[in-house]
PDB file of C-alpha atoms in Angstrom:
ATOM      1  CA  MET A   1     -19.248  22.653 -49.476  1.00  0.00           C
ATOM      2  CA  PHE A   2     -20.733  20.740 -52.134  1.00  0.00           C
ATOM      3  CA  ALA A   3     -17.870  22.034 -54.405  1.00  0.00           C
ATOM      4  CA  ILE A   4     -15.315  20.216 -52.359  1.00  0.00           C
ATOM      5  CA  SER A   5     -16.834  16.690 -51.852  1.00  0.00           C
ATOM      6  CA  THR A   6     -16.312  13.870 -54.284  1.00  0.00           C
ATOM      7  CA  PHE A   7     -19.724  14.556 -55.642  1.00  0.00           C
ATOM      8  CA  GLY A   8     -19.011  18.352 -56.289  1.00  0.00           C
ATOM      9  CA  MET A   9     -15.353  17.513 -57.875  1.00  0.00           C
ATOM     10  CA  ALA A  10     -16.961  14.979 -60.184  1.00  0.00           C
ATOM     11  CA  PHE A  11     -19.396  17.449 -61.279  1.00  0.00           C
ATOM     12  CA  VAL A  12     -17.201  20.399 -61.613  1.00  0.00           C
ATOM     13  CA  VAL A  13     -14.504  18.321 -63.629  1.00  0.00           C
ATOM     14  CA  THR A  14     -17.099  16.830 -65.764  1.00  0.00           C
ATOM     15  CA  PHE A  15     -18.599  20.448 -66.483  1.00  0.00           C
ATOM     16  CA  ALA A  16     -15.196  21.830 -67.300  1.00  0.00           C
ATOM     17  CA  VAL A  17     -13.739  19.456 -69.580  1.00  0.00           C
ATOM     18  CA  THR A  18     -17.120  18.723 -71.632  1.00  0.00           C
ATOM     19  CA  GLU A  19     -17.459  22.472 -72.018  1.00  0.00           C
ATOM     20  CA  ARG A  20     -13.993  22.994 -73.219  1.00  0.00           C
ATOM     21  CA  MET A  21     -14.136  20.120 -75.575  1.00  0.00           C
ATOM     22  CA  LEU A  22     -17.760  20.144 -76.834  1.00  0.00           C
ATOM     23  CA  GLY A  23     -18.818  23.721 -76.305  1.00  0.00           C
ATOM     24  CA  ILE A  24     -21.859  22.538 -74.143  1.00  0.00           C
ATOM     25  CA  THR A  25     -22.533  20.101 -71.415  1.00  0.00           C
ATOM     26  CA  PRO A  26     -25.172  17.502 -71.665  1.00  0.00           C
ATOM     27  CA  ASP A  27     -27.267  16.947 -68.750  1.00  0.00           C
ATOM     28  CA  GLN A  28     -26.963  13.345 -68.901  1.00  0.00           C
ATOM     29  CA  LEU A  29     -23.012  13.663 -68.395  1.00  0.00           C
ATOM     30  CA  LEU A  30     -23.445  15.758 -65.010  1.00  0.00           C
ATOM     31  CA  ILE A  31     -26.073  13.290 -63.491  1.00  0.00           C
ATOM     32  CA  GLY A  32     -23.464  10.714 -64.271  1.00  0.00           C
ATOM     33  CA  ALA A  33     -20.678  12.439 -62.814  1.00  0.00           C
ATOM     34  CA  LEU A  34     -22.894  13.120 -59.780  1.00  0.00           C
ATOM     35  CA  ALA A  35     -23.722   8.981 -59.681  1.00  0.00           C
ATOM     36  CA  ALA A  36     -20.160   8.070 -60.182  1.00  0.00           C
ATOM     37  CA  GLY A  37     -18.892  10.154 -56.908  1.00  0.00           C
ATOM     38  CA  ALA A  38     -20.299   7.576 -54.482  1.00  0.00           C
ATOM     39  CA  PRO A  39     -18.308   5.028 -55.214  1.00  0.00           C
ATOM     40  CA  ILE A  40     -15.424   7.237 -55.332  1.00  0.00           C
ATOM     41  CA  MET A  41     -16.393   8.487 -51.757  1.00  0.00           C
ATOM     42  CA  VAL A  42     -16.706   5.002 -50.448  1.00  0.00           C
ATOM     43  CA  GLY A  43     -13.135   3.838 -51.601  1.00  0.00           C
ATOM     44  CA  GLU A  44     -11.612   7.007 -49.949  1.00  0.00           C
ATOM     45  CA  ALA A  45     -13.785   6.486 -46.814  1.00  0.00           C
ATOM     46  CA  ILE A  46     -12.344   2.928 -46.349  1.00  0.00           C
ATOM     47  CA  THR A  47      -8.744   4.115 -46.960  1.00  0.00           C
ATOM     48  CA  HIS A  48      -9.170   6.973 -44.692  1.00  0.00           C
ATOM     49  CA  ALA A  49     -10.626   4.923 -41.947  1.00  0.00           C
ATOM     50  CA  GLY A  50      -7.451   2.615 -41.917  1.00  0.00           C
ATOM     51  CA  VAL A  51      -9.453  -0.263 -42.209  1.00  0.00           C
ATOM     52  CA  ILE A  52      -7.413  -2.318 -44.569  1.00  0.00           C
ATOM     53  CA  GLY A  53      -3.722  -1.989 -44.538  1.00  0.00           C
ATOM     54  CA  ASN A  54      -2.829  -2.465 -48.470  1.00  0.00           C
ATOM     55  CA  TYR A  55      -5.857  -0.271 -49.800  1.00  0.00           C
ATOM     56  CA  VAL A  56      -4.568  -0.169 -53.517  1.00  0.00           C
ATOM     57  CA  PRO A  57      -6.937  -2.996 -54.980  1.00  0.00           C
ATOM     58  CA  ILE A  58      -9.796  -1.484 -52.931  1.00  0.00           C
ATOM     59  CA  VAL A  59      -9.407   2.139 -54.509  1.00  0.00           C
ATOM     60  CA  VAL A  60      -8.864   0.731 -58.056  1.00  0.00           C
ATOM     61  CA  GLY A  61     -11.884  -1.255 -57.659  1.00  0.00           C
ATOM     62  CA  PHE A  62     -14.028   1.523 -56.406  1.00  0.00           C
ATOM     63  CA  ASP A  63     -12.511   3.922 -59.120  1.00  0.00           C
ATOM     64  CA  ALA A  64     -13.591   1.286 -61.947  1.00  0.00           C
ATOM     65  CA  LEU A  65     -16.808   0.980 -60.313  1.00  0.00           C
ATOM     66  CA  ALA A  66     -17.241   4.946 -60.755  1.00  0.00           C
ATOM     67  CA  GLY A  67     -16.437   4.698 -64.228  1.00  0.00           C
ATOM     68  CA  TYR A  68     -18.868   2.095 -65.084  1.00  0.00           C
ATOM     69  CA  THR A  69     -21.403   4.027 -62.874  1.00  0.00           C
ATOM     70  CA  PHE A  70     -20.963   7.305 -65.061  1.00  0.00           C
ATOM     71  CA  ALA A  71     -21.596   5.117 -68.104  1.00  0.00           C
ATOM     72  CA  ARG A  72     -24.345   3.504 -66.929  1.00  0.00           C
ATOM     73  CA  VAL A  73     -26.339   6.468 -65.475  1.00  0.00           C
ATOM     74  CA  ALA A  74     -25.533   8.631 -68.695  1.00  0.00           C
ATOM     75  CA  HIS A  75     -27.035   5.538 -70.642  1.00  0.00           C
ATOM     76  CA  THR A  76     -30.122   5.557 -68.401  1.00  0.00           C
ATOM     77  CA  HIS A  77     -30.779   9.231 -68.937  1.00  0.00           C
ATOM     78  CA  GLY A  78     -30.387   8.767 -72.822  1.00  0.00           C
ATOM     79  CA  LEU A  79     -26.664   9.297 -73.770  1.00  0.00           C
ATOM     80  CA  ASP A  80     -24.520   6.624 -74.705  1.00  0.00           C
ATOM     81  CA  VAL A  81     -20.899   7.475 -73.614  1.00  0.00           C
ATOM     82  CA  CYS A  82     -19.277   4.055 -74.139  1.00  0.00           C
ATOM     83  CA  SER A  83     -20.159   0.306 -73.582  1.00  0.00           C
ATOM     84  CA  PHE A  84     -20.200  -0.523 -69.584  1.00  0.00           C
ATOM     85  CA  CYS A  85     -17.200  -2.767 -69.873  1.00  0.00           C
ATOM     86  CA  VAL A  86     -14.976  -0.249 -71.457  1.00  0.00           C
ATOM     87  CA  ALA A  87     -15.914   2.263 -68.734  1.00  0.00           C
ATOM     88  CA  PHE A  88     -14.047   0.062 -65.878  1.00  0.00           C
ATOM     89  CA  ALA A  89     -10.674   0.984 -67.569  1.00  0.00           C
ATOM     90  CA  PRO A  90     -10.247   4.475 -67.145  1.00  0.00           C
ATOM     91  CA  GLY A  91     -11.899   4.549 -63.773  1.00  0.00           C
ATOM     92  CA  ALA A  92      -9.275   1.843 -62.913  1.00  0.00           C
ATOM     93  CA  SER A  93      -6.719   3.793 -64.566  1.00  0.00           C
ATOM     94  CA  PHE A  94      -7.610   6.639 -62.420  1.00  0.00           C
ATOM     95  CA  GLY A  95      -7.113   4.741 -59.277  1.00  0.00           C
ATOM     96  CA  VAL A  96      -3.911   3.210 -60.151  1.00  0.00           C
ATOM     97  CA  LEU A  97      -2.551   6.599 -60.951  1.00  0.00           C
ATOM     98  CA  LEU A  98      -3.796   8.209 -57.928  1.00  0.00           C
ATOM     99  CA  SER A  99      -2.599   5.375 -55.634  1.00  0.00           C
ATOM    100  CA  ALA A 100       0.876   5.864 -57.357  1.00  0.00           C
ATOM    101  CA  LEU A 101       0.793   9.453 -56.156  1.00  0.00           C
ATOM    102  CA  LYS A 102      -0.379   8.933 -52.811  1.00  0.00           C
ATOM    103  CA  ALA A 103       2.254   6.079 -52.137  1.00  0.00           C
ATOM    104  CA  PRO A 104       5.412   8.229 -50.900  1.00  0.00           C
ATOM    105  CA  VAL A 105       2.728   9.958 -48.664  1.00  0.00           C
ATOM    106  CA  ILE A 106       1.185   6.935 -47.227  1.00  0.00           C
ATOM    107  CA  VAL A 107       4.635   5.679 -46.902  1.00  0.00           C
ATOM    108  CA  ARG A 108       6.130   8.300 -45.047  1.00  0.00           C
ATOM    109  CA  LEU A 109       3.285   8.747 -42.646  1.00  0.00           C
ATOM    110  CA  ASP A 110       3.670   5.094 -41.771  1.00  0.00           C
ATOM    111  CA  ALA A 111       7.046   5.614 -40.867  1.00  0.00           C
ATOM    112  CA  HIS A 112       6.257   8.351 -38.397  1.00  0.00           C
ATOM    113  CA  GLU A 113       3.701   6.253 -36.393  1.00  0.00           C
TER     114      GLU A 113
END
């Protein structure tokens, strides 16, 4: 069950990418990935609950927060990944791309209701 949660997905993706690129996975990155799963989970929960109609800014905000959280937690555990301000950008980019990919499905679902 852990592997299909947002925490598990963040952990597995971080592990796979760092193993492939570096040949070793620092524990600090895995801990940061687990912590970054929380803001992603909150953003997804808000969108699935249907609380807010135009959810894209919410999702992008929480994804940007996940990038910051990842960098901050890795830094706290002794590994500087990047500056904290820079860490917002990949998270926000991920949120925009994911929202763009989900948009046709959301529009289609809304049309059927």
